PDB file of C-alpha atoms in Angstrom:
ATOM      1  CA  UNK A 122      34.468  50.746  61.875  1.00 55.00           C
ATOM      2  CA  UNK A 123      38.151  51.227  63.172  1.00 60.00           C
ATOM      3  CA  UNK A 124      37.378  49.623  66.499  1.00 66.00           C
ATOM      4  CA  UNK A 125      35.796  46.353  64.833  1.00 70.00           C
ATOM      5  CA  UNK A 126      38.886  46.284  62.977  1.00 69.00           C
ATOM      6  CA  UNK A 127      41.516  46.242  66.044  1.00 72.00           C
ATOM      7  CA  UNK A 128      39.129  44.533  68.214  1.00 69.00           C
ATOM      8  CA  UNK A 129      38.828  41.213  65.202  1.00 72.00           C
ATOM      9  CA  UNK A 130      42.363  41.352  63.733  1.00 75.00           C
ATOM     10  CA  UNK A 131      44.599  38.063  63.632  1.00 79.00           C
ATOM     11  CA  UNK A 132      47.363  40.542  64.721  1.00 86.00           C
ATOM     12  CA  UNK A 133      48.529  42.405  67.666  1.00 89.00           C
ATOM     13  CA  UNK A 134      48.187  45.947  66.696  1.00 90.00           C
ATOM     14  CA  UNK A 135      49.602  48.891  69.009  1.00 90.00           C
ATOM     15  CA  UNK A 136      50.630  52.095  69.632  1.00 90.00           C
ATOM     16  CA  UNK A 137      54.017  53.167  71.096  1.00 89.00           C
ATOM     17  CA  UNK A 138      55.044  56.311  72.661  1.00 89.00           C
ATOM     18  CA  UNK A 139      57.717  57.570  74.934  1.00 87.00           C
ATOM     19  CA  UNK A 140      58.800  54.012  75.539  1.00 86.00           C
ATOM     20  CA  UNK A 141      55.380  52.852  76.290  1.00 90.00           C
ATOM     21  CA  UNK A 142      52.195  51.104  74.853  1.00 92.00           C
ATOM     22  CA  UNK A 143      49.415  53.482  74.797  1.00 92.00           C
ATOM     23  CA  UNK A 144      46.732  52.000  72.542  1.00 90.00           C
ATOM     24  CA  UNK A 145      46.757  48.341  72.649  1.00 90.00           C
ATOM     25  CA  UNK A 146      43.773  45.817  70.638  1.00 91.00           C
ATOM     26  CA  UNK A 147      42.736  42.189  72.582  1.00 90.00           C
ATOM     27  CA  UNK A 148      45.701  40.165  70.065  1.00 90.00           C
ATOM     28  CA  UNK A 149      48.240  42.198  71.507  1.00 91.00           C
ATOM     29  CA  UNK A 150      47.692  40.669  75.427  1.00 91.00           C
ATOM     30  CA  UNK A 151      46.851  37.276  73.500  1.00 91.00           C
ATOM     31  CA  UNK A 152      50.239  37.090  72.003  1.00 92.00           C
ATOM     32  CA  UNK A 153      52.436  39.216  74.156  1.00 92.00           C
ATOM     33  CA  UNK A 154      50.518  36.974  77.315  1.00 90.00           C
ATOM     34  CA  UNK A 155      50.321  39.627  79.889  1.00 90.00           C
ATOM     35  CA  UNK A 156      47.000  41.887  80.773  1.00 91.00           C
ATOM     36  CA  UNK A 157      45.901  45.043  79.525  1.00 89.00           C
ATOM     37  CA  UNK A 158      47.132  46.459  83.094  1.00 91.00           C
ATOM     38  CA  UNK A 159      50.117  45.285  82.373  1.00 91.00           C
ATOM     39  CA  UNK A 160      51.069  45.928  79.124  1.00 92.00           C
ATOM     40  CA  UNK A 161      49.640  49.683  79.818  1.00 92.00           C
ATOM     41  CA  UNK A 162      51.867  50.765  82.572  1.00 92.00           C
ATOM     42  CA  UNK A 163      54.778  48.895  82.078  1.00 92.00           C
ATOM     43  CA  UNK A 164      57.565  50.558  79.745  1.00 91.00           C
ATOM     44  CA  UNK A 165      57.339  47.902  76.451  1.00 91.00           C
ATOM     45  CA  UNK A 166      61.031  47.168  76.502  1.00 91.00           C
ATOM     46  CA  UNK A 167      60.315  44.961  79.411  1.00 91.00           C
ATOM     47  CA  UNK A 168      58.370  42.266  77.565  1.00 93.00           C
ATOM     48  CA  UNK A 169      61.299  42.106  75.053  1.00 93.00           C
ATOM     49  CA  UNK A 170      64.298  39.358  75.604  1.00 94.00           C
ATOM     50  CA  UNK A 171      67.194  41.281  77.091  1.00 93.00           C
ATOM     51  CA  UNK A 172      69.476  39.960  73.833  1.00 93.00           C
ATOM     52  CA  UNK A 173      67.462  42.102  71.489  1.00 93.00           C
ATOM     53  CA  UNK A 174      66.557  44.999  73.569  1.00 92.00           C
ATOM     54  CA  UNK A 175      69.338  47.211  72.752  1.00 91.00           C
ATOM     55  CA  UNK A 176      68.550  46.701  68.874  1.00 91.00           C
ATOM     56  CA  UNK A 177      64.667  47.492  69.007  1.00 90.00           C
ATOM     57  CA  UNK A 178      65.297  50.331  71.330  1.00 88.00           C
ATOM     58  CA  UNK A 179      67.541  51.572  68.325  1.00 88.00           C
ATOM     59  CA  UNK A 180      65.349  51.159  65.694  1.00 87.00           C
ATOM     60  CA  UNK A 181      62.475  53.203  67.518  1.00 86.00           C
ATOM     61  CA  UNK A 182      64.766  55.911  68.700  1.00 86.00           C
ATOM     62  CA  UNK A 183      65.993  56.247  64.379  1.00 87.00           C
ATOM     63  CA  UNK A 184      62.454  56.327  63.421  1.00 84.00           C
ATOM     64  CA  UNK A 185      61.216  58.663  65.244  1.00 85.00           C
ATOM     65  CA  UNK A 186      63.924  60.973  64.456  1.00 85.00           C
ATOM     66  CA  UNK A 187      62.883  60.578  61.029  1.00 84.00           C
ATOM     67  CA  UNK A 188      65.522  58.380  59.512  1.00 83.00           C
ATOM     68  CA  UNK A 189      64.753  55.503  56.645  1.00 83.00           C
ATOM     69  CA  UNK A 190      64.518  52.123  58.010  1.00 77.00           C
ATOM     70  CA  UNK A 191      63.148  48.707  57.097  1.00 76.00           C
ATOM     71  CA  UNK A 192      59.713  48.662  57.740  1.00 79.00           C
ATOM     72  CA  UNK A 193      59.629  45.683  59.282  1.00 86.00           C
ATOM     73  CA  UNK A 194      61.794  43.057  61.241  1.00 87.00           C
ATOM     74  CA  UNK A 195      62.005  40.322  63.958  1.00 91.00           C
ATOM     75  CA  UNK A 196      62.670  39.606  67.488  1.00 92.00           C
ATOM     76  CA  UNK A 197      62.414  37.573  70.851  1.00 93.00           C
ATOM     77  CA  UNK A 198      59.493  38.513  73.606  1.00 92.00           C
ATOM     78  CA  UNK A 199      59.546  36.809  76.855  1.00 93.00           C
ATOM     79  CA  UNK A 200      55.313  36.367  77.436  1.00 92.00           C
ATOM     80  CA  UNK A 201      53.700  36.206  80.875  1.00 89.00           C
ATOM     81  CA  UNK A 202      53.864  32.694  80.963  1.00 90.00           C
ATOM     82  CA  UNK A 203      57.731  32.998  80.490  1.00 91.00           C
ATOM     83  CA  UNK A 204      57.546  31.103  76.958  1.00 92.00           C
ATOM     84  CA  UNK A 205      59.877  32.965  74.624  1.00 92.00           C
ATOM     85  CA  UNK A 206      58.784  33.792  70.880  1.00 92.00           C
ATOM     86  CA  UNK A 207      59.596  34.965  68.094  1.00 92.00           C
ATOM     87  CA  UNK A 208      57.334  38.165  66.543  1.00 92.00           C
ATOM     88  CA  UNK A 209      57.528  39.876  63.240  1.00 91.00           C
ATOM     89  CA  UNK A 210      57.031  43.490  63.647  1.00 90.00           C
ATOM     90  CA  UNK A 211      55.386  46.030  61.299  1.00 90.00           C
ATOM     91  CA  UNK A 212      55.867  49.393  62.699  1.00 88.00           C
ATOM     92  CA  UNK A 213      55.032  53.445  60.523  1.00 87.00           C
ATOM     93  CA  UNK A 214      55.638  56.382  62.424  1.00 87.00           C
ATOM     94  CA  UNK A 215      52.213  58.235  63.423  1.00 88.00           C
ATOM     95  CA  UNK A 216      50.813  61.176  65.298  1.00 87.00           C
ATOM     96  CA  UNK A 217      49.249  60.022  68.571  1.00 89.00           C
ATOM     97  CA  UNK A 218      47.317  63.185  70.366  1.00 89.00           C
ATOM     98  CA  UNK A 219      50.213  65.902  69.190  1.00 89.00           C
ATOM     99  CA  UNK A 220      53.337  63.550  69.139  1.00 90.00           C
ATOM    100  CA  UNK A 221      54.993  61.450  67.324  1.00 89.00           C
ATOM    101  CA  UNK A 222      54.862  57.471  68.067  1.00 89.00           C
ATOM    102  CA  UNK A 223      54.574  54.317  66.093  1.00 86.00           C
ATOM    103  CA  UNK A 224      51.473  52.634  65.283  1.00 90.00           C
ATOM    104  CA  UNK A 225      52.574  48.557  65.064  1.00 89.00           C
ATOM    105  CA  UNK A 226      51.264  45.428  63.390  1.00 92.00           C
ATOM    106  CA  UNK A 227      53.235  42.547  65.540  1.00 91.00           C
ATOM    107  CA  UNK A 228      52.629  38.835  64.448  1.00 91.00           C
ATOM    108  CA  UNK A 229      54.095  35.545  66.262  1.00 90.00           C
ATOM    109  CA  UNK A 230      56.327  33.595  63.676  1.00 88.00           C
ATOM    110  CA  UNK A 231      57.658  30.918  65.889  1.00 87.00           C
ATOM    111  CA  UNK A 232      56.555  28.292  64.243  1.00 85.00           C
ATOM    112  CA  UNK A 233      58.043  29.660  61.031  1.00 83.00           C
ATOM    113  CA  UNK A 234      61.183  29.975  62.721  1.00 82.00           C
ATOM    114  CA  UNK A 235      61.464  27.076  64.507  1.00 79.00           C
ATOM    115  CA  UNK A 236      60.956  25.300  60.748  1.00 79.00           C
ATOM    116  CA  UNK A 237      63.654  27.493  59.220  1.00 77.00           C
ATOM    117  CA  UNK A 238      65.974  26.626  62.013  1.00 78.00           C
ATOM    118  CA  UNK A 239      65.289  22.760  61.653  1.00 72.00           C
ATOM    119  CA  UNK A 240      65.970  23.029  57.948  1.00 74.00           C
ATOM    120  CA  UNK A 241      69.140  25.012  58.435  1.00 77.00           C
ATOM    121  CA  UNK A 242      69.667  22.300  60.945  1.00 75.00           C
ATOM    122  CA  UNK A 243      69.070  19.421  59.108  1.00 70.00           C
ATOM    123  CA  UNK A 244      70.775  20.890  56.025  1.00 70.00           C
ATOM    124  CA  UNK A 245      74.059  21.567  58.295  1.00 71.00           C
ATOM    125  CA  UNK A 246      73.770  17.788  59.202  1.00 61.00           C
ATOM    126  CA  UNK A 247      74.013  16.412  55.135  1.00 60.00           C
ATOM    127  CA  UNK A 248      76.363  18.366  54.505  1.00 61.00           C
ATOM    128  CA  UNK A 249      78.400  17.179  57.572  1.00 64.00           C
ATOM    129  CA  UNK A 250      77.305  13.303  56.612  1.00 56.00           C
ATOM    130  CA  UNK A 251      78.149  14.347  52.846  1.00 57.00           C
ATOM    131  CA  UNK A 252      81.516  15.272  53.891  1.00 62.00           C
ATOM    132  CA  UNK A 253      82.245  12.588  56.324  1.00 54.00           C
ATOM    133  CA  UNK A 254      81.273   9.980  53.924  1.00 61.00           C
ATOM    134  CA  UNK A 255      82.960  11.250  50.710  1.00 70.00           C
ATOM    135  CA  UNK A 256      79.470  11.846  49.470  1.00 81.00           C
ATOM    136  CA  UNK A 257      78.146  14.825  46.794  1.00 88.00           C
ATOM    137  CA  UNK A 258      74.840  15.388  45.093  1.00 88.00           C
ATOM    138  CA  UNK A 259      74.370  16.847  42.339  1.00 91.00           C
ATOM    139  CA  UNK A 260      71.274  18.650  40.170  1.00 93.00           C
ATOM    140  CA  UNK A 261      71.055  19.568  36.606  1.00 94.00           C
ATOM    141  CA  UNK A 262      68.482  21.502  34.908  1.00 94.00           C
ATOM    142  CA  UNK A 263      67.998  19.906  31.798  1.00 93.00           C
ATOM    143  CA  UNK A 264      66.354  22.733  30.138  1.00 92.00           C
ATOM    144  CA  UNK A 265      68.372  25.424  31.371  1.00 93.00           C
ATOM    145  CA  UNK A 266      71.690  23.936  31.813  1.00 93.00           C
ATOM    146  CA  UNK A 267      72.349  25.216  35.450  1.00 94.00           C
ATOM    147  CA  UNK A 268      74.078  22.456  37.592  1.00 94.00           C
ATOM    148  CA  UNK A 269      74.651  22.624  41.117  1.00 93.00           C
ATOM    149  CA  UNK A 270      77.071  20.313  43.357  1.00 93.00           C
ATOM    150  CA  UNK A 271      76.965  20.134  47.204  1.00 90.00           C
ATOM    151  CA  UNK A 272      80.141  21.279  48.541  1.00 89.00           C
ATOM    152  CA  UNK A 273      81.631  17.274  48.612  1.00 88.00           C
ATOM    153  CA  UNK A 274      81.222  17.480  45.329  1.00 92.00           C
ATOM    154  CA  UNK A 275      83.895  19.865  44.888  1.00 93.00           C
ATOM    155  CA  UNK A 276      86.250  18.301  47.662  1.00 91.00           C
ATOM    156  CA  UNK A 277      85.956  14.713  45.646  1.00 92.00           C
ATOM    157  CA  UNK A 278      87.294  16.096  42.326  1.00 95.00           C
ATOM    158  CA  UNK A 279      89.724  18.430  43.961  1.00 94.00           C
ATOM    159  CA  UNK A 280      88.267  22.062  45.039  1.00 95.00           C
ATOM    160  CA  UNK A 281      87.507  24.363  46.981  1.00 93.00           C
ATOM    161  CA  UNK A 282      83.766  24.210  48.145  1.00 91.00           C
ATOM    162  CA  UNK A 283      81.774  26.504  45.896  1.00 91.00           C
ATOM    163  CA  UNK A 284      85.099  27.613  44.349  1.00 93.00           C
ATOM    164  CA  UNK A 285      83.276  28.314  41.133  1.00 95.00           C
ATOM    165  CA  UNK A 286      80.295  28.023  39.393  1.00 94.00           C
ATOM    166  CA  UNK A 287      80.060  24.359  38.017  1.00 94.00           C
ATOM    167  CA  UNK A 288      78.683  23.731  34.712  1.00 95.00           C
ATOM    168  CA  UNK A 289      78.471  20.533  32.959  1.00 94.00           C
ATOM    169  CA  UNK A 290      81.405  21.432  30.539  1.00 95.00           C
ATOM    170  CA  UNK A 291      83.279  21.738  33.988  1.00 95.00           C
ATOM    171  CA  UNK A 292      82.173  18.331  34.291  1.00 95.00           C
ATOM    172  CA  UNK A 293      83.419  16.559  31.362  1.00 95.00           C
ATOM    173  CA  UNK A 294      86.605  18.516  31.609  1.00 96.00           C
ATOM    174  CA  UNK A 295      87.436  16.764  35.066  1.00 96.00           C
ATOM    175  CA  UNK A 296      86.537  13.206  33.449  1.00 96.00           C
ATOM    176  CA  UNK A 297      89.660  11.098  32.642  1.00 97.00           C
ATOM    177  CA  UNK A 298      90.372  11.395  28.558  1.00 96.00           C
ATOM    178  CA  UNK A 299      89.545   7.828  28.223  1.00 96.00           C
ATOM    179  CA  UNK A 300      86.365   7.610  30.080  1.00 96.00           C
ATOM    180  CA  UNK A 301      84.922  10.609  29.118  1.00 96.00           C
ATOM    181  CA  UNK A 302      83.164   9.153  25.537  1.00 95.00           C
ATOM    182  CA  UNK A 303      81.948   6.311  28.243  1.00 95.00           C
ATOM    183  CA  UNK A 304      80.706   8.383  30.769  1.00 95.00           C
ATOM    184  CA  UNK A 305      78.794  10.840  27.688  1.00 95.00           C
ATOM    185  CA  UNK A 306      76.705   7.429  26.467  1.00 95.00           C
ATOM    186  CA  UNK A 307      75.552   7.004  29.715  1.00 95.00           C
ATOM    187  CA  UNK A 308      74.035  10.553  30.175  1.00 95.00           C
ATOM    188  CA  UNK A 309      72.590  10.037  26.601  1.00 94.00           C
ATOM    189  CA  UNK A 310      71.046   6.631  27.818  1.00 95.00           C
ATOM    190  CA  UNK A 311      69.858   7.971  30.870  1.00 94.00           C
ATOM    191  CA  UNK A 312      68.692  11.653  29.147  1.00 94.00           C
ATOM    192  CA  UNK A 313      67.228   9.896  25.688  1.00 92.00           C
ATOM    193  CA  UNK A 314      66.166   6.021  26.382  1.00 90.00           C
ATOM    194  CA  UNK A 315      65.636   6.446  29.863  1.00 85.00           C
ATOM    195  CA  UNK A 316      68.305   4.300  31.018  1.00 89.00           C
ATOM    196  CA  UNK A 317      69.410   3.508  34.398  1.00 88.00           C
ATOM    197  CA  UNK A 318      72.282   5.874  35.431  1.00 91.00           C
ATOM    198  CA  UNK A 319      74.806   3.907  37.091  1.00 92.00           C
ATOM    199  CA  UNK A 320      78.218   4.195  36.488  1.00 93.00           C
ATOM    200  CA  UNK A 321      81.828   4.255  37.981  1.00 94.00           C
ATOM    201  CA  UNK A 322      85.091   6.219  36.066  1.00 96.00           C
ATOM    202  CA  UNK A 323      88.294   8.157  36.247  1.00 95.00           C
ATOM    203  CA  UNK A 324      88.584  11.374  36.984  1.00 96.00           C
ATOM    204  CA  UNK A 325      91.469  14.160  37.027  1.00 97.00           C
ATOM    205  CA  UNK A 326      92.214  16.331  40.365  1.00 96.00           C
ATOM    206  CA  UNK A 327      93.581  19.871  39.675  1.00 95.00           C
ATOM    207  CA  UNK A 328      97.131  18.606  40.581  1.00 95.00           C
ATOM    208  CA  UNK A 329      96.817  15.524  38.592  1.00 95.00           C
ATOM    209  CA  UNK A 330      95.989  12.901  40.524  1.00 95.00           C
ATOM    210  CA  UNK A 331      93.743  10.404  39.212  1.00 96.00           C
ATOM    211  CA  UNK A 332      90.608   9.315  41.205  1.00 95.00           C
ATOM    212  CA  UNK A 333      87.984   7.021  40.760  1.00 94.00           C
ATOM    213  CA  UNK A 334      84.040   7.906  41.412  1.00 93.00           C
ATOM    214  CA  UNK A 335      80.861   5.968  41.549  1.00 93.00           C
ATOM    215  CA  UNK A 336      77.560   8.161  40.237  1.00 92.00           C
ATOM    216  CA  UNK A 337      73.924   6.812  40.371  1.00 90.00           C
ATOM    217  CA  UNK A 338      71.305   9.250  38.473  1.00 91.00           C
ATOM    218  CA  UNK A 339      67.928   9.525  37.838  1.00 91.00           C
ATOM    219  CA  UNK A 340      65.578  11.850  35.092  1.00 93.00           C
ATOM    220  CA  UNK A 341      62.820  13.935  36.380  1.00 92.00           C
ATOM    221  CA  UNK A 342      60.460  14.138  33.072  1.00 92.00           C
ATOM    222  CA  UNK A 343      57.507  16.725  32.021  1.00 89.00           C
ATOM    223  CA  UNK A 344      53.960  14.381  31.239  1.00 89.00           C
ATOM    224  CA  UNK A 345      55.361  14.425  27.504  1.00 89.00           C
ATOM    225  CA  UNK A 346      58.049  12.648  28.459  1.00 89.00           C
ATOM    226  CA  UNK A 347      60.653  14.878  27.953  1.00 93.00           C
ATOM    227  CA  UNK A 348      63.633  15.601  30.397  1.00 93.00           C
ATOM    228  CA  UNK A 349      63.113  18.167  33.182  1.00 94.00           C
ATOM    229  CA  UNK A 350      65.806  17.469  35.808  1.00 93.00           C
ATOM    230  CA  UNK A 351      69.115  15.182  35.736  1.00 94.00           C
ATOM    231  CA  UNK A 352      70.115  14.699  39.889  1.00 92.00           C
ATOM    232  CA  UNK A 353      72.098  12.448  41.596  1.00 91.00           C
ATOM    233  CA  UNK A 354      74.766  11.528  43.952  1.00 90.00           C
ATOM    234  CA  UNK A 355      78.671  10.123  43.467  1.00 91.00           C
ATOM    235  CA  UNK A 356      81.186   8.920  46.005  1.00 89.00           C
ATOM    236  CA  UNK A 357      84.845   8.760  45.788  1.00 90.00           C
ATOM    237  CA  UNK A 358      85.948   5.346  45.372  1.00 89.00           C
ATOM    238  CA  UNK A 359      89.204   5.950  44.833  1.00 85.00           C
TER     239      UNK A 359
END
């Protein structure tokens, strides 16, 4: 039955009304960290971290009134032990006893978030070691023909980071005249006969200056053989 259901979910599942929990199932003291007494009596805005309050208030106060909102969304509780988390909540208006209130699914995603935050992290920090050492990558789908560049990439040859959409066209374009039937072999060495991509040339900056740049490449192949991915990295030499 119903009951079973609350009672055995993975999930804290409750009911809100007039700013407080009403209907509460054993995850929600489990994850929230405070007792049934408490969580019952207690207005619910209590348990949240002062920074968000104002926002979640917001969103229940819109929903009830009846207006459209995302059904779901994500912020800090302070638990009993005084551990703050991060919760993902799923919350539908309902009827509770001749009223309106919201019945909630609420899950604890701080693990996922503390992940996502070390990647942004750790992504902010190559970038910052790209850029302080002159150093871009680069990634080209071989069977698409979408490139990307990390932002260096751009500052080395002369641009603004993400200034446009690179392609590899864009590429040869920026490749010194006389280097660029050089610089075409290799690709073709590295793309057909599986060649070691290694190479330093000239290049052209948007204002004309001339620069020099050393790439290293590799090939990403399917299990025929055939060419997948083209990714690498180059550093101004100039």
């Amino acid at each position: 039955n119903y009951r079973n259901l609350f009672d055995n979910a993975n999930e804290a599942i409750f009911v809100a009304q007039d700013g407080k929990l009403v209907f509460i199932n054993p995850m929600t003291t489990r994850i929230i960290g405070y007792s049934n007494e408490d969580l019952l009596s207690r207005p619910f805005v209590e348990f949240i971290h002062a920074d968000d309050r104002g926002m979640v208030i917001d969103r229940h106060v819109r929903r009830i009134k009846g207006e459209e909102l995302p059904h779901i969304y994500s912020f800090r509780i302070i638990r009993g032990d005084g551990d703050v988390i991060w919760v993902e909540l799923n919350t539908v208006v309902v009827n509770w006893k001749g009223k309106p209130a919201t019945l909630n699914f609420l899950s604890d995603i701080t693990e996922s978030k503390q992940t996502a935050e070390a990647l942004r992290e750790s992504e902010r920090n190559l970038k910052e070691a790209q850029r302080v050492g002159h150093l871009g990558s680069w990634d080209l789908n071989v069977v698409t023909g979408d490139l990307q560049w990390s932002d260096e990439c751009y500052r080395i040859f002369g641009f603004r980071p993400q200034e446009f959409v690179p392609t590899y066209e864009k590429f040869r374009s920026i490749i010194h005249p006389e280097d660029l039937g050089f610089v075409q072999e290799q690709v073709d060495a590295a793309l057909n006969n599986d060649k070691n991509y290694d190479v330093d040339f000239r290049f052209v900056r948007p204002n004309g200056e001339i620069g020099w740049i050393h790439c290293d490449g590799e090939v990403m192949r399917d299990a025929e053989g055939k060419p997948l991915r083209f990714f690498g990295t180059q550093i101004d030499i100039t």
